[in-house]
Coordinates of C-alpha atoms in Angstrom, one line a residue:
M1 CA 16.4 25.8 35.2
P2 CA 13.8 23.0 35.4
I3 CA 12.5 22.3 38.9
L4 CA 12.7 18.6 38.3
S5 CA 15.5 16.5 37.1
L6 CA 14.6 15.9 33.4
L7 CA 11.7 13.5 33.3
P8 CA 10.9 11.1 30.5
L9 CA 7.4 10.5 29.2
A10 CA 6.2 7.0 28.4
L11 CA 7.4 4.9 25.4
L12 CA 4.4 3.2 23.9
A13 CA 6.4 0.3 22.6
A14 CA 4.0 -2.5 21.8
P15 CA 2.7 -2.6 18.1
L16 CA -1.0 -2.1 18.1
P17 CA -3.4 -4.9 17.0
E18 CA -5.0 -3.2 14.0
P19 CA -4.0 -3.3 10.3
R20 CA -1.5 -0.5 9.7
A21 CA -3.9 1.5 7.4
A22 CA -6.5 1.6 10.1
W23 CA -4.1 3.5 12.3
V24 CA -2.0 5.7 10.1
G25 CA -4.4 6.9 7.4
R26 CA -3.1 9.0 4.5
S27 CA -0.6 11.9 5.0
T28 CA 0.3 14.7 2.7
L29 CA 3.1 17.3 2.9
A30 CA 2.3 20.9 1.8
P31 CA 4.5 22.4 -1.0
D32 CA 5.6 25.2 1.3
A33 CA 6.8 22.9 4.1
E34 CA 10.1 24.8 4.5
G35 CA 8.2 27.8 5.8
R36 CA 5.9 25.9 8.1
W37 CA 7.9 26.2 11.4
I38 CA 6.0 25.2 14.5
P39 CA 6.9 27.2 17.6
F40 CA 7.3 25.3 20.9
D41 CA 8.2 25.7 24.5
L42 CA 10.0 23.2 26.8
T43 CA 8.0 21.8 29.6
P44 CA 9.6 21.7 33.1
G45 CA 10.3 18.1 32.3
N46 CA 12.2 19.1 29.2
Q47 CA 9.8 18.0 26.5
I48 CA 8.8 19.8 23.3
R49 CA 5.2 21.2 23.8
F50 CA 3.3 22.9 21.0
T51 CA -0.2 23.4 19.5
M52 CA -1.7 21.5 16.5
S53 CA -5.2 20.4 15.6
V54 CA -7.2 17.2 15.6
D55 CA -10.5 17.2 13.7
G56 CA -10.4 21.0 13.5
R57 CA -9.9 21.4 17.3
P58 CA -6.7 22.9 18.8
V59 CA -4.8 20.5 21.0
T60 CA -1.7 20.8 23.2
A61 CA 0.8 18.2 22.2
I62 CA 4.3 16.9 23.0
L63 CA 6.6 15.7 20.2
D64 CA 7.5 12.2 21.2
T65 CA 9.5 10.0 18.7
G66 CA 9.7 7.3 21.4
V67 CA 6.0 6.6 20.9
S68 CA 5.1 4.1 18.2
Y69 CA 1.5 5.4 17.7
S70 CA 0.4 8.9 18.8
V71 CA -1.6 8.9 22.0
L72 CA -4.6 11.1 22.8
A73 CA -5.4 11.9 26.5
R74 CA -8.4 9.9 27.8
R75 CA -9.5 13.1 29.5
Y76 CA -9.7 14.9 26.2
A77 CA -11.6 12.0 24.6
D78 CA -14.1 12.0 27.4
A79 CA -14.6 15.8 27.4
H80 CA -15.4 15.7 23.6
R81 CA -17.5 12.5 23.9
L82 CA -15.3 10.6 21.4
D83 CA -16.1 7.0 20.6
V84 CA -13.2 5.1 22.2
R85 CA -12.6 1.4 21.4
A86 CA -10.7 -0.7 24.0
E87 CA -7.4 -2.1 22.7
G88 CA -5.9 -3.9 25.7
R89 CA -2.6 -2.7 27.3
A90 CA 0.7 -1.2 26.1
T91 CA 4.2 -1.3 27.6
V92 CA 5.4 2.0 29.1
I93 CA 8.0 3.3 31.5
G94 CA 7.1 2.1 34.9
G95 CA 4.8 -0.8 33.8
S96 CA 1.9 -1.0 31.4
V97 CA -1.3 1.0 30.8
A98 CA -4.7 0.4 29.4
I99 CA -5.2 1.8 25.9
G100 CA -8.0 2.5 23.6
R101 CA -8.4 3.7 20.0
V102 CA -10.3 6.6 18.5
A103 CA -10.8 7.2 14.7
T104 CA -9.9 10.6 13.4
R105 CA -10.9 12.6 10.3
T106 CA -8.0 15.0 9.9
I107 CA -4.9 15.8 11.9
A108 CA -2.8 18.9 11.1
I109 CA 0.8 19.4 12.3
G110 CA 2.8 22.0 10.5
A111 CA 3.0 21.2 6.8
V112 CA 1.6 17.7 7.3
T113 CA -2.1 16.8 7.1
R114 CA -3.3 13.3 7.8
H115 CA -6.7 12.1 6.6
G116 CA -8.3 9.2 8.3
G117 CA -6.5 6.8 10.7
S118 CA -6.7 6.5 14.4
L119 CA -5.1 7.7 17.6
A120 CA -4.3 5.5 20.7
V121 CA -6.0 6.7 23.9
A122 CA -4.5 6.5 27.4
D123 CA -4.3 8.5 30.6
L124 CA -1.7 11.3 30.2
P125 CA -0.9 12.7 33.7
A126 CA 0.5 16.1 34.1
A127 CA 3.4 14.7 36.2
A128 CA 4.8 13.1 33.1
T129 CA 5.7 16.6 31.8
G130 CA 6.9 18.0 35.2
S131 CA 4.1 20.5 34.9
A132 CA 0.8 21.3 36.6
L133 CA -0.8 21.3 33.1
A134 CA -1.6 18.0 31.3
V135 CA -1.3 17.8 27.5
D136 CA -3.9 16.5 25.1
L137 CA -1.7 14.4 22.8
L138 CA 1.7 12.7 22.3
V139 CA 2.8 13.0 18.7
G140 CA 4.6 9.8 17.8
R141 CA 6.4 8.0 15.0
D142 CA 3.2 7.4 13.0
L143 CA 2.8 11.1 12.3
T144 CA 6.5 12.0 11.7
A145 CA 8.6 9.1 10.4
A146 CA 7.8 9.5 6.7
Y147 CA 9.4 13.0 6.8
A148 CA 12.6 14.7 7.8
L149 CA 12.0 16.2 11.3
E150 CA 14.1 19.3 11.9
I151 CA 14.3 20.6 15.5
D152 CA 15.8 24.0 16.2
Y153 CA 16.1 23.9 20.0
Q154 CA 17.8 27.3 20.2
A155 CA 15.0 29.1 18.4
R156 CA 12.3 26.9 20.0
R157 CA 10.8 25.7 16.7
F158 CA 10.5 22.6 14.5
R159 CA 9.3 21.6 11.1
L160 CA 8.5 18.6 8.9
L161 CA 10.2 18.4 5.5
R162 CA 10.5 16.1 2.6
S163 CA 12.7 13.1 3.4
G164 CA 16.2 13.6 2.0
S165 CA 16.2 17.4 2.8
T166 CA 19.5 18.7 4.3
P167 CA 18.8 22.2 5.6
F168 CA 22.1 22.4 7.5
S169 CA 25.3 20.5 7.8
G170 CA 26.4 18.5 10.8
A171 CA 27.7 15.3 12.3
V172 CA 26.0 12.2 10.9
A173 CA 24.7 9.2 12.8
P174 CA 22.6 6.2 11.7
L175 CA 18.9 6.3 12.2
S176 CA 16.1 3.8 11.4
I177 CA 12.6 2.7 12.4
A178 CA 12.7 -0.6 14.3
P179 CA 10.4 -3.0 12.3
E180 CA 8.8 -4.5 15.4
R181 CA 8.7 -1.7 17.9
M182 CA 8.1 1.0 15.2
I183 CA 10.2 3.6 16.9
Y184 CA 13.4 5.6 16.1
F185 CA 16.6 3.7 16.6
S186 CA 20.3 4.7 16.6
A187 CA 23.5 3.8 18.5
V188 CA 26.2 5.4 20.7
V189 CA 29.8 4.6 21.4
I190 CA 31.0 4.7 25.1
G191 CA 34.5 3.9 26.1
G192 CA 35.2 2.6 22.6
R193 CA 32.3 0.1 22.6
T194 CA 29.1 0.4 20.5
V195 CA 25.9 0.5 22.6
A196 CA 22.8 -0.4 20.5
P197 CA 20.0 -0.2 19.8
M198 CA 19.3 3.2 21.3
V199 CA 15.8 4.7 21.0
V200 CA 15.9 8.3 19.8
D201 CA 13.2 9.7 22.0
T202 CA 12.3 13.4 21.9
G203 CA 9.6 12.7 24.5
D204 CA 12.3 11.7 27.1
G205 CA 13.5 14.8 28.8
S206 CA 16.7 13.2 30.1
A207 CA 19.9 13.0 28.2
I208 CA 21.1 9.3 27.9
T209 CA 19.3 6.4 29.6
L210 CA 20.9 2.9 29.7
G211 CA 19.5 -0.5 30.6
A212 CA 21.4 -2.6 33.1
A213 CA 23.3 -4.7 30.5
A214 CA 24.4 -1.6 28.6
W215 CA 25.4 0.1 31.8
A216 CA 27.7 -2.8 32.6
T217 CA 29.6 -1.9 29.4
A218 CA 29.6 1.9 30.1
R219 CA 30.3 1.9 33.9
P220 CA 34.1 1.9 33.6
A221 CA 33.9 5.2 31.6
A222 CA 31.6 7.0 34.1
G223 CA 32.2 9.0 37.2
P224 CA 30.6 8.7 40.7
V225 CA 27.0 7.3 40.8
T226 CA 24.0 8.8 42.6
T227 CA 20.2 8.4 42.1
T228 CA 17.4 10.2 40.5
V229 CA 13.7 9.8 39.7
S230 CA 11.9 9.5 36.4
F231 CA 8.2 9.5 35.6
G232 CA 6.3 7.6 32.9
L233 CA 2.7 7.0 32.3
A234 CA 2.7 4.1 34.8
G235 CA 4.4 6.2 37.6
A236 CA 7.7 7.0 39.2
V237 CA 10.9 5.0 38.7
V238 CA 14.2 5.5 40.7
N239 CA 17.3 5.2 38.5
E240 CA 21.0 5.6 39.2
L241 CA 22.7 8.6 37.7
A242 CA 26.2 9.4 36.6
I243 CA 28.2 11.7 34.2
L244 CA 30.0 10.2 31.2
P245 CA 33.2 12.2 30.3
E246 CA 32.7 11.4 26.6
L247 CA 30.1 9.8 24.3
R248 CA 30.1 9.4 20.5
I249 CA 27.0 9.3 18.3
G250 CA 28.0 8.8 14.7
T251 CA 30.7 11.4 13.9
A252 CA 29.6 13.7 16.9
V253 CA 31.7 13.7 20.0
A254 CA 29.9 14.9 23.2
R255 CA 31.5 15.5 26.5
D256 CA 30.2 15.6 30.1
V257 CA 26.9 13.8 29.3
E258 CA 24.4 12.8 32.0
V259 CA 23.4 9.2 31.9
R260 CA 20.6 7.5 33.8
V261 CA 20.7 3.8 34.6
E262 CA 17.7 1.5 34.8
P263 CA 17.6 -1.4 37.2
A264 CA 17.9 -5.0 36.0
G265 CA 14.6 -6.0 34.3
G266 CA 13.8 -2.3 33.7
F267 CA 12.0 -0.7 30.8
S268 CA 14.8 -0.9 28.2
E269 CA 15.4 -4.6 28.9
T270 CA 11.6 -5.2 28.8
I271 CA 11.4 -4.0 25.2
G272 CA 14.8 -5.3 24.1
V273 CA 16.8 -2.1 23.6
A274 CA 20.0 -0.8 25.1
G275 CA 18.6 2.5 26.2
R276 CA 17.4 5.9 25.0
I277 CA 18.8 9.2 23.6
G278 CA 16.5 11.9 25.0
S279 CA 15.8 15.6 24.5
G280 CA 18.2 16.5 27.2
F281 CA 21.0 15.3 24.9
L282 CA 19.5 16.4 21.6
Q283 CA 19.0 19.9 22.7
R284 CA 22.8 20.5 22.6
Y285 CA 22.4 20.5 18.8
R286 CA 20.3 21.5 15.9
V287 CA 18.7 18.2 15.0
L288 CA 17.4 16.5 11.8
L289 CA 15.8 13.1 12.2
D290 CA 15.3 11.4 8.8
P291 CA 14.8 7.6 9.2
T292 CA 13.7 7.1 5.6
A293 CA 17.1 8.5 4.5
G294 CA 18.7 6.4 7.2
H295 CA 20.4 9.2 9.2
L296 CA 20.2 11.9 11.8
L297 CA 22.2 15.2 11.6
L298 CA 23.5 17.0 14.6
G299 CA 24.5 20.6 13.9
T300 CA 26.7 22.6 16.3
T301 CA 25.1 25.3 18.4
S302 CA 26.1 27.5 21.4
A303 CA 24.9 24.7 23.7
T304 CA 26.9 21.9 22.1
D305 CA 29.8 22.0 24.5
S306 CA 27.8 23.0 27.6
P307 CA 28.6 20.9 30.7
A308 CA 25.9 18.7 32.2
L309 CA 23.7 20.5 34.8
R310 CA 24.5 18.9 38.1
S311 CA 22.5 19.1 41.3
T312 CA 24.6 20.4 44.2
S313 CA 21.7 20.1 46.7
G314 CA 20.7 16.5 46.1
L315 CA 17.0 17.5 46.1
L316 CA 14.7 16.9 43.1
L317 CA 11.6 19.1 43.5
A318 CA 8.2 19.8 42.0
L319 CA 6.3 23.1 42.2
S320 CA 2.9 22.6 43.8
G321 CA 1.1 25.9 44.2
D322 CA 3.0 28.0 46.7
R323 CA 5.5 25.4 47.7
L324 CA 8.1 23.0 46.5
K325 CA 7.6 19.3 47.2
V326 CA 10.6 16.9 47.4
L327 CA 10.2 14.1 44.9
H328 CA 13.5 12.5 45.5
V329 CA 16.6 12.8 47.7
M330 CA 19.7 11.9 45.7
R331 CA 22.0 9.3 47.2
G332 CA 25.2 10.7 48.6
G333 CA 24.1 14.3 48.3
P334 CA 24.0 17.1 50.9
A335 CA 20.2 16.7 51.4
A336 CA 20.5 13.0 52.2
A337 CA 23.3 13.7 54.7
D338 CA 21.0 16.4 56.4
G339 CA 18.0 14.0 56.7
W340 CA 15.7 15.4 54.0
R341 CA 13.0 13.0 52.9
E342 CA 10.6 12.5 50.0
G343 CA 7.4 14.5 50.6
D344 CA 9.1 17.3 52.6
T345 CA 7.9 20.8 51.5
I346 CA 9.6 24.1 51.1
C347 CA 7.7 27.4 51.2
A348 CA 10.7 29.9 51.0
V349 CA 14.3 29.9 49.7
D350 CA 16.7 32.4 51.3
G351 CA 13.7 34.3 52.6
T352 CA 11.9 34.6 49.2
R353 CA 8.4 32.9 49.2
I354 CA 7.7 30.4 46.5
G355 CA 5.2 31.7 43.9
A356 CA 3.7 30.7 40.6
A357 CA 6.6 32.3 38.6
Y358 CA 9.2 30.3 40.5
A359 CA 10.0 27.9 37.7
T360 CA 11.1 30.6 35.3
S361 CA 12.8 32.8 37.9
A362 CA 16.5 33.1 38.8
L363 CA 15.7 31.7 42.2
A364 CA 15.0 28.3 40.8
G365 CA 18.7 27.8 40.1
W366 CA 19.6 27.4 43.8
S367 CA 19.4 23.6 43.8
A368 CA 22.3 23.5 41.3
G369 CA 24.2 26.5 42.7
A370 CA 27.9 26.9 43.4
P371 CA 29.5 24.4 45.8
G372 CA 30.0 25.9 49.2
R373 CA 27.0 28.2 49.1
V374 CA 24.7 27.9 52.2
V375 CA 21.0 28.0 51.3
T376 CA 18.3 28.8 53.9
L377 CA 15.1 26.7 53.3
D378 CA 11.9 27.4 55.2
G379 CA 9.7 24.4 55.4
C380 CA 5.9 24.7 55.1
D381 CA 5.7 23.2 58.6
G382 CA 7.5 26.3 60.1
T383 CA 10.9 24.7 60.3
R384 CA 14.1 26.4 59.0
R385 CA 17.0 24.4 57.7
R386 CA 20.3 25.4 56.1
L387 CA 21.8 23.3 53.3
T388 CA 25.5 23.6 52.2
L389 CA 25.7 22.9 48.5
R390 CA 28.5 20.6 47.2
R391 CA 29.4 18.5 44.2
F392 CA 28.9 14.8 44.8
Y393 CA 28.7 13.1 41.4

């Protein structure tokens, strides 16, 4: 189980000020594309992380359909002494960030090779993936939208195919590329009402995120509300959090879906959308995103009917060396009632010390454990506290 609640990366929403050809270059698809699967792992923040190449060098990347133009880490550009041209600022979750542009010769991602074009350049902090390791690149719409993008979350692999390919059958939902924002758009139905446009954002580790106006429509269909924290390139944002008993996307019916709610004037409202469909929702399915063909496919998997993972502790945590750090105390939860605060640290859980392997160990599941369980938490300041888990949203 991820240490953090699922954390979204940034959405680089503003179209960039260069002629299109200067950014996108010329892409080709290999004839053996069907066999060019790209293996990936999920970051602690629930994003798709994999390896590809830029100008012949291997880079660690995240697949992020919520980014209009792929973004190279400024750290990487500096390390390789790349010529970065300043391009102003772009809108992201949490505010805005300075961006640059760097020209590229070749970019290779699975069966696709791009010749020429550019990458945006911005700071990509490790916190945006919920990991101690920063990535080099966010792979956005400019590298993927011309193709059918198939994501097999169960097998931890994806591939790029010719548009119009249908490698599996499934529920069908509309999909397009927004002409102004240049990102993937679809729609959902909540409580019988259509909520649109919704960004389909594989770089957002959460399930469903709604802006304030869309939430006003969806609120009667949701359960009790608590709070959570999200991270974008511009920093942390506190959102409300609830569970929707049912949500429809095209012909797919999903039950027990986590929804995050942005405050009035939040990111979704800033860029003129209703919200986002993130990786936390998409990973219930086998997914095919094909905006050129105008649809997405959602194939049933063993995870399709899995209930939303709920915190029963009310603590959202990050691993920092040999300790857990409290990033957020959820409103109305057991931790809030017991006086826990942001910044508190934990060095042992039920007598087991926190180590580097914690994130992938069975121990990490304690914060969403069975209601009624009493967990002993040793603070790094020498204090010992007991927390009784319960369901609160």
